[in-house]
PDB file of C-alpha atoms in Angstrom:
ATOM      1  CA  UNK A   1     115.671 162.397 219.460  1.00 75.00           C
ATOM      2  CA  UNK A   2     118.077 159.337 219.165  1.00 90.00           C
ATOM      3  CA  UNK A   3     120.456 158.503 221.568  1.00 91.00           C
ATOM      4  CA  UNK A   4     123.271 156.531 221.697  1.00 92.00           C
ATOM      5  CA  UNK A   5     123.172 153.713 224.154  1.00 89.00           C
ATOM      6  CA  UNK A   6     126.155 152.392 226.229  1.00 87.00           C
ATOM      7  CA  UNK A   7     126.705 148.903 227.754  1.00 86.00           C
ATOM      8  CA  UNK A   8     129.763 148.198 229.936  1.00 82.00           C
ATOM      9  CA  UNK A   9     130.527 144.670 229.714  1.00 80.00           C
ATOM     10  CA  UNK A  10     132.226 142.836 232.849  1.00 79.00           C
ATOM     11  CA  UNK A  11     135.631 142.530 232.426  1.00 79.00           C
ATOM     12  CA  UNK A  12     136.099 139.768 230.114  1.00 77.00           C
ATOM     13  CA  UNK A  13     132.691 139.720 229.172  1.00 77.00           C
ATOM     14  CA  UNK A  14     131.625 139.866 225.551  1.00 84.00           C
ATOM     15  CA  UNK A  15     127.636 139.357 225.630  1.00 90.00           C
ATOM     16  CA  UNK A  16     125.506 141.078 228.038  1.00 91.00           C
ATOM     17  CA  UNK A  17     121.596 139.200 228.031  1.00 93.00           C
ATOM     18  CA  UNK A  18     118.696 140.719 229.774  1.00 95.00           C
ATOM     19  CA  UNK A  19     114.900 139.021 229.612  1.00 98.00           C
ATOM     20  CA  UNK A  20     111.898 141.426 229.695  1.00 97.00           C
ATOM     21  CA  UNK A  21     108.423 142.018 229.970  1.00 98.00           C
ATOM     22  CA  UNK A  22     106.598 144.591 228.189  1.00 97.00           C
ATOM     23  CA  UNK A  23     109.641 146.304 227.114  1.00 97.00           C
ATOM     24  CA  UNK A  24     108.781 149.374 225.180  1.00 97.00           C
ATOM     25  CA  UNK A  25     112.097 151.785 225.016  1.00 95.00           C
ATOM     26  CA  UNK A  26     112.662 154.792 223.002  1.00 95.00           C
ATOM     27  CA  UNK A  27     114.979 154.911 219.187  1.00 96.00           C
ATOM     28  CA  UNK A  28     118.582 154.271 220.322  1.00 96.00           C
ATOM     29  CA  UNK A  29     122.075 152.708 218.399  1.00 96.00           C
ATOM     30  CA  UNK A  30     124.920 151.020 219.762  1.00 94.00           C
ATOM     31  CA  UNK A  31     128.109 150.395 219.308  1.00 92.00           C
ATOM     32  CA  UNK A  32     127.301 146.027 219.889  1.00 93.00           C
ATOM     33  CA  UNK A  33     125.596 143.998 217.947  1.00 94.00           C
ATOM     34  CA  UNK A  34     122.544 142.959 219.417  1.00 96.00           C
ATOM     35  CA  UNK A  35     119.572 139.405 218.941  1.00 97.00           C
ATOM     36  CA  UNK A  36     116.156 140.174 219.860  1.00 98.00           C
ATOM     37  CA  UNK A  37     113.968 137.102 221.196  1.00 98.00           C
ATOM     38  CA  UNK A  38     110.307 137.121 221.362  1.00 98.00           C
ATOM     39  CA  UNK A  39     109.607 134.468 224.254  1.00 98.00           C
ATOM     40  CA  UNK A  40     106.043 135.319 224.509  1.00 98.00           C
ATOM     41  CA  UNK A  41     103.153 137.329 223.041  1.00 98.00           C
ATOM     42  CA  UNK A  42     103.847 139.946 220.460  1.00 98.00           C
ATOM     43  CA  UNK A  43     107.156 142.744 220.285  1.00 98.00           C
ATOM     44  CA  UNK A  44     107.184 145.199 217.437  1.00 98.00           C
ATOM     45  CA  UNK A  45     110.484 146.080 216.433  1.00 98.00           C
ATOM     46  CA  UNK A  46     111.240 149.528 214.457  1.00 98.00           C
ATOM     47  CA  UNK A  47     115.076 148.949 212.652  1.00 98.00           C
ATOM     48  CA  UNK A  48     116.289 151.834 210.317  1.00 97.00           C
ATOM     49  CA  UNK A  49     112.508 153.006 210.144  1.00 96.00           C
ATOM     50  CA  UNK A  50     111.205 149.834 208.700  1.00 98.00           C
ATOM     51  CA  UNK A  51     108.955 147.839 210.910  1.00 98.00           C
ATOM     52  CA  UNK A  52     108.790 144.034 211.985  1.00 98.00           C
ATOM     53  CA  UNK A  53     106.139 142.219 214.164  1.00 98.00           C
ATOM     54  CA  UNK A  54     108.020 139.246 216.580  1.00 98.00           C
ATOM     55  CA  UNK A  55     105.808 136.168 217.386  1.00 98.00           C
ATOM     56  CA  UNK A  56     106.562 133.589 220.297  1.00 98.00           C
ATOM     57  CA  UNK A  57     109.472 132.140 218.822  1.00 98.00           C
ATOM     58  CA  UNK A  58     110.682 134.820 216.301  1.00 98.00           C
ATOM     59  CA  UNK A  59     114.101 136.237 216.852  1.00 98.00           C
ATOM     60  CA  UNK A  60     115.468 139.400 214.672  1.00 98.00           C
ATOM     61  CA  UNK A  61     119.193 140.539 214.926  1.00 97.00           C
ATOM     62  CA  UNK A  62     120.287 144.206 214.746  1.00 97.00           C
ATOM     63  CA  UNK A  63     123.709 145.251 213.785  1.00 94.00           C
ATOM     64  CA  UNK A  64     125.837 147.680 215.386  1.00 94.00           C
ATOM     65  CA  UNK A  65     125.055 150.900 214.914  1.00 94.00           C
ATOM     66  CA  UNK A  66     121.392 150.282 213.616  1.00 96.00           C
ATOM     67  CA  UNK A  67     118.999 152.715 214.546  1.00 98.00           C
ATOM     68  CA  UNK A  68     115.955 151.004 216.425  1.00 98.00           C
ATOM     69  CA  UNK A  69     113.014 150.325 219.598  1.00 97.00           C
ATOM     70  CA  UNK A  70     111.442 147.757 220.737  1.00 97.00           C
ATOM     71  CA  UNK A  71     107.568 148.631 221.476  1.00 98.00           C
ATOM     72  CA  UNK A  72     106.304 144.955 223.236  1.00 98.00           C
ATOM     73  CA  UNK A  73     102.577 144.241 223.941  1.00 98.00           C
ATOM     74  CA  UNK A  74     101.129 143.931 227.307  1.00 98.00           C
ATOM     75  CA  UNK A  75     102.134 140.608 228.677  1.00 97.00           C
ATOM     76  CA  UNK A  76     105.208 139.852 226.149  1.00 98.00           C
ATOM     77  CA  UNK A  77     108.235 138.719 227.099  1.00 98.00           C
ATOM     78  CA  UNK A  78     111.837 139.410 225.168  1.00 98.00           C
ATOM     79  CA  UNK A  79     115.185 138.240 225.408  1.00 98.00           C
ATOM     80  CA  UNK A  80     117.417 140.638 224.330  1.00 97.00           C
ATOM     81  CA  UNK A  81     121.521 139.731 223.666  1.00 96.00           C
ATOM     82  CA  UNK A  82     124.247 141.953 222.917  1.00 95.00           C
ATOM     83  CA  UNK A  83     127.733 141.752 221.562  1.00 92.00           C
ATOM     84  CA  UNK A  84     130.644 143.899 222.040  1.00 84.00           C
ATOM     85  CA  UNK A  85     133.498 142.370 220.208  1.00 72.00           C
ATOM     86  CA  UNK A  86     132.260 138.663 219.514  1.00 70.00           C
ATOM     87  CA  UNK A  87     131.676 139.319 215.896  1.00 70.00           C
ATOM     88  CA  UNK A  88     134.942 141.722 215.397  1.00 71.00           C
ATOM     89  CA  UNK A  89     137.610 139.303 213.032  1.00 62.00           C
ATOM     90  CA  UNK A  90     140.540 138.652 214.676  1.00 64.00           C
TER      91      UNK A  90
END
C-alpha cells in the first residue's frame, strides 16, 4: 500500500533536512519536493517504479507527488531535503 506522507514545516520554514543511516522506508508521495544525498555507501532509490543505485556523492531529486522508497545498505548514510513551497512561482 502507498501512503501519503506529511511534513509540517516550522512556521516560516520552507525546507525540512534530516541525515540518515541505513534508511530503508516503505513507497510513500508527498505533497514537497524532495533531494536525496548519498553521503556514504550505497542507497537504492525506487521513483515511479523505475530504479536508481546512489553512490557516495550521487544526489537524485524527486518531485512532488512522485511515488517512491529509499532501501539504503548497511552502513550508508543519506541526506534527505524537502521543499514545501520553495519551488512554487510567485
Amino acid at each position: 500500500m502507498i501512503r501519503q506522507e506529511r511534513r509540517n514545516f516550522e512556521a516560516g520554514a520552507k525546507v525540512w533536512v534530516q541525515r540518515y543511516e541505513n534508511l530503508r522506508n516503505l513507497a510513500h508521495w508527498h505533497f514537497e519536493d524532495e533531494l536525496v544525498v548519498c553521503q556514504g555507501g550505497e542507497v537504492r532509490l525506487m521513483l515511479n517504479g523505475g530504479f536508481y543505485d546512489l553512490a557516495k556523492g550521487d544526489c537524485a531529486f524527486v518531485s512532488r507527488e512522485s511515488v517512491h522508497s529509499i532501501a539504503g545498505a548497511p552502513g550508508s548514510r543519506a541526506a534527505v531535503a524537502q521543499f514545501g513551497t520553495l519551488f512554487d512561482a510567485p
